[in-house]
């Protein structure tokens, strides 16, 4: 008796079908994963912009609670107690006694760090930080640009004269 034992494994047709199915699944799943990454970057900027806005408004509320004093250095009862406010009660830095709303990069960084305190994403002028900082279209404006979005310009702009925080998070 000469019988062949059944061979295990895939036939050529089964192998082609499996590879085709895996290819189709990969083609469907990959774009969705890319969208999730973009959503994660957008959510990160949304969260930071929200926290920054809350910080600006809390500092202003503390200024109002203190009776709206002119040119506050080291606002007591807020953050580390080192936030300087303009005459209109908006954060303008943490060092020195210049309480004008005229900003520079150093003051923009100070405001960022003072409002977001210990949980602040790193901010600065190098490409190794989480957010780049520059002056905006007016002398009162700080623009923080998210560095991690794969080339998409996501910014948070702060106007120290008005307290406005504007998020551009495409």
Short mmCIF file of C-alpha atoms in Angstrom, two decimals:
data_model
loop_
_atom_site.label_atom_id
_atom_site.label_comp_id
_atom_site.label_asym_id
_atom_site.label_seq_id
_atom_site.Cartn_x
_atom_site.Cartn_y
_atom_site.Cartn_z
CA UNK A 1 0.00 0.00 0.00
CA UNK A 2 1.35 3.16 -1.11
CA UNK A 3 -0.71 6.05 0.31
CA UNK A 4 0.44 9.59 0.65
CA UNK A 5 -0.10 11.34 3.92
CA UNK A 6 -2.02 14.63 3.58
CA UNK A 7 0.27 17.59 3.29
CA UNK A 8 -0.30 20.58 5.56
CA UNK A 9 0.05 24.21 4.60
CA UNK A 10 -1.45 26.70 2.22
CA UNK A 11 -2.13 26.16 -1.40
CA UNK A 12 -0.93 28.87 -3.73
CA UNK A 13 -4.46 30.25 -4.12
CA UNK A 14 -4.98 30.41 -0.34
CA UNK A 15 -1.69 32.24 0.07
CA UNK A 16 -2.63 34.82 -2.59
CA UNK A 17 -6.03 35.37 -0.94
CA UNK A 18 -4.46 35.88 2.51
CA UNK A 19 -1.87 38.34 1.17
CA UNK A 20 -4.59 40.23 -0.70
CA UNK A 21 -6.75 40.50 2.44
CA UNK A 22 -3.82 41.71 4.53
CA UNK A 23 -2.98 44.31 1.87
CA UNK A 24 -6.56 45.59 1.79
CA UNK A 25 -6.67 45.83 5.60
CA UNK A 26 -3.37 47.70 5.66
CA UNK A 27 -4.60 50.13 2.99
CA UNK A 28 -7.71 50.87 5.06
CA UNK A 29 -6.02 51.08 8.48
CA UNK A 30 -2.91 53.15 7.65
CA UNK A 31 -4.73 56.39 6.73
CA UNK A 32 -6.81 56.10 9.87
CA UNK A 33 -3.67 55.81 12.00
CA UNK A 34 -2.25 58.90 10.30
CA UNK A 35 -5.47 60.77 11.11
CA UNK A 36 -5.15 59.74 14.76
CA UNK A 37 -1.66 61.21 14.90
CA UNK A 38 -2.92 64.51 13.51
CA UNK A 39 -5.81 64.46 15.99
CA UNK A 40 -3.35 63.89 18.84
CA UNK A 41 -1.26 66.92 17.81
CA UNK A 42 -4.39 69.04 17.52
CA UNK A 43 -5.62 67.89 20.95
CA UNK A 44 -2.24 68.70 22.48
CA UNK A 45 -2.38 72.28 21.21
CA UNK A 46 -6.03 72.60 22.29
CA UNK A 47 -5.12 71.54 25.81
CA UNK A 48 -2.16 73.88 26.12
CA UNK A 49 -4.11 76.81 24.65
CA UNK A 50 -6.93 76.16 27.10
CA UNK A 51 -4.58 76.02 30.07
CA UNK A 52 -2.80 79.19 28.94
CA UNK A 53 -6.12 81.03 28.53
CA UNK A 54 -7.23 79.93 31.99
CA UNK A 55 -3.91 81.15 33.42
CA UNK A 56 -4.31 84.57 31.79
CA UNK A 57 -7.88 84.88 33.08
CA UNK A 58 -7.01 83.70 36.60
CA UNK A 59 -4.18 86.24 36.85
CA UNK A 60 -6.56 88.96 35.68
CA UNK A 61 -9.24 87.83 38.16
CA UNK A 62 -6.67 87.95 40.98
CA UNK A 63 -5.75 91.49 39.89
CA UNK A 64 -9.44 92.48 40.06
CA UNK A 65 -9.78 90.84 43.48
CA UNK A 66 -6.81 92.92 44.69
CA UNK A 67 -8.64 96.12 43.72
CA UNK A 68 -7.14 96.69 40.24
CA UNK A 69 -3.83 98.20 41.39
CA UNK A 70 -1.62 99.91 38.79
CA UNK A 71 1.47 98.09 37.56
CA UNK A 72 1.63 95.04 39.79
CA UNK A 73 5.02 93.44 40.35
CA UNK A 74 4.87 89.90 41.77
CA UNK A 75 1.11 89.35 41.97
CA UNK A 76 0.45 87.85 45.41
CA UNK A 77 -1.73 84.76 45.62
CA UNK A 78 -1.14 83.67 42.04
CA UNK A 79 1.21 80.93 40.86
CA UNK A 80 4.67 81.38 42.34
CA UNK A 81 3.84 84.96 43.30
CA UNK A 82 6.22 86.36 40.67
CA UNK A 83 3.86 87.40 37.85
CA UNK A 84 4.01 91.05 36.80
CA UNK A 85 0.86 92.62 35.38
CA UNK A 86 0.24 95.59 33.14
CA UNK A 87 -1.77 98.61 34.20
CA UNK A 88 -4.82 96.84 32.76
CA UNK A 89 -4.14 93.65 34.72
CA UNK A 90 -2.71 91.31 32.07
CA UNK A 91 0.42 89.18 32.59
CA UNK A 92 3.57 90.74 31.07
CA UNK A 93 6.48 88.84 32.64
CA UNK A 94 8.15 87.87 35.90
CA UNK A 95 11.39 89.85 36.07
CA UNK A 96 12.14 93.53 36.42
CA UNK A 97 9.66 96.30 36.97
CA UNK A 98 8.65 97.16 33.39
CA UNK A 99 4.91 96.66 33.48
CA UNK A 100 4.15 97.93 30.00
CA UNK A 101 2.41 95.59 27.59
CA UNK A 102 5.35 95.92 25.17
CA UNK A 103 6.67 92.39 24.89
CA UNK A 104 9.94 90.77 23.85
CA UNK A 105 10.88 87.11 23.50
CA UNK A 106 12.21 86.89 27.07
CA UNK A 107 9.01 88.31 28.51
CA UNK A 108 6.92 85.98 26.32
CA UNK A 109 8.82 82.99 27.74
CA UNK A 110 8.37 84.32 31.29
CA UNK A 111 4.61 84.66 30.83
CA UNK A 112 4.38 81.12 29.39
CA UNK A 113 6.35 79.60 32.27
CA UNK A 114 4.54 81.64 34.93
CA UNK A 115 1.05 80.77 33.73
CA UNK A 116 1.61 77.09 32.99
CA UNK A 117 4.05 76.58 35.89
CA UNK A 118 5.47 73.06 36.28
CA UNK A 119 3.44 71.32 33.58
CA UNK A 120 4.48 73.75 30.87
CA UNK A 121 5.70 72.35 27.58
CA UNK A 122 9.19 73.66 26.86
CA UNK A 123 9.21 77.01 25.04
CA UNK A 124 12.06 78.95 23.47
CA UNK A 125 13.73 79.99 20.25
CA UNK A 126 15.50 76.72 19.40
CA UNK A 127 14.06 73.85 17.37
CA UNK A 128 14.43 71.38 20.26
CA UNK A 129 11.60 72.87 22.33
CA UNK A 130 7.91 71.95 22.23
CA UNK A 131 6.83 75.47 21.27
CA UNK A 132 8.85 78.11 19.46
CA UNK A 133 8.27 81.70 20.54
CA UNK A 134 8.39 84.93 18.56
CA UNK A 135 6.82 88.35 18.59
CA UNK A 136 3.60 88.68 16.65
CA UNK A 137 2.25 91.39 14.41
CA UNK A 138 2.24 94.01 17.19
CA UNK A 139 4.69 94.82 19.99
CA UNK A 140 2.13 93.46 22.46
CA UNK A 141 1.80 90.01 20.93
CA UNK A 142 3.60 86.75 21.70
CA UNK A 143 3.18 83.89 19.24
CA UNK A 144 3.91 80.36 20.42
CA UNK A 145 4.29 77.87 17.54
CA UNK A 146 3.85 74.14 18.16
CA UNK A 147 6.94 72.30 16.86
CA UNK A 148 5.57 68.76 16.73
CA UNK A 149 2.82 68.82 14.13
CA UNK A 150 4.55 67.45 11.07
CA UNK A 151 4.87 70.79 9.32
CA UNK A 152 1.37 72.04 10.14
CA UNK A 153 1.43 75.57 11.59
CA UNK A 154 -0.35 75.46 14.93
CA UNK A 155 -0.01 78.60 17.02
CA UNK A 156 -1.19 80.21 20.23
CA UNK A 157 -1.06 84.01 20.18
CA UNK A 158 -1.24 86.13 23.34
CA UNK A 159 -1.86 89.88 23.33
CA UNK A 160 -0.53 91.41 26.56
CA UNK A 161 -2.43 94.67 25.97
CA UNK A 162 -5.86 93.04 25.78
CA UNK A 163 -5.43 89.60 27.38
CA UNK A 164 -6.69 87.91 24.22
CA UNK A 165 -5.48 84.38 23.53
CA UNK A 166 -6.08 83.16 19.98
CA UNK A 167 -5.49 79.59 18.89
CA UNK A 168 -4.78 78.67 15.26
CA UNK A 169 -5.00 74.88 15.28
CA UNK A 170 -5.72 73.58 11.80
#
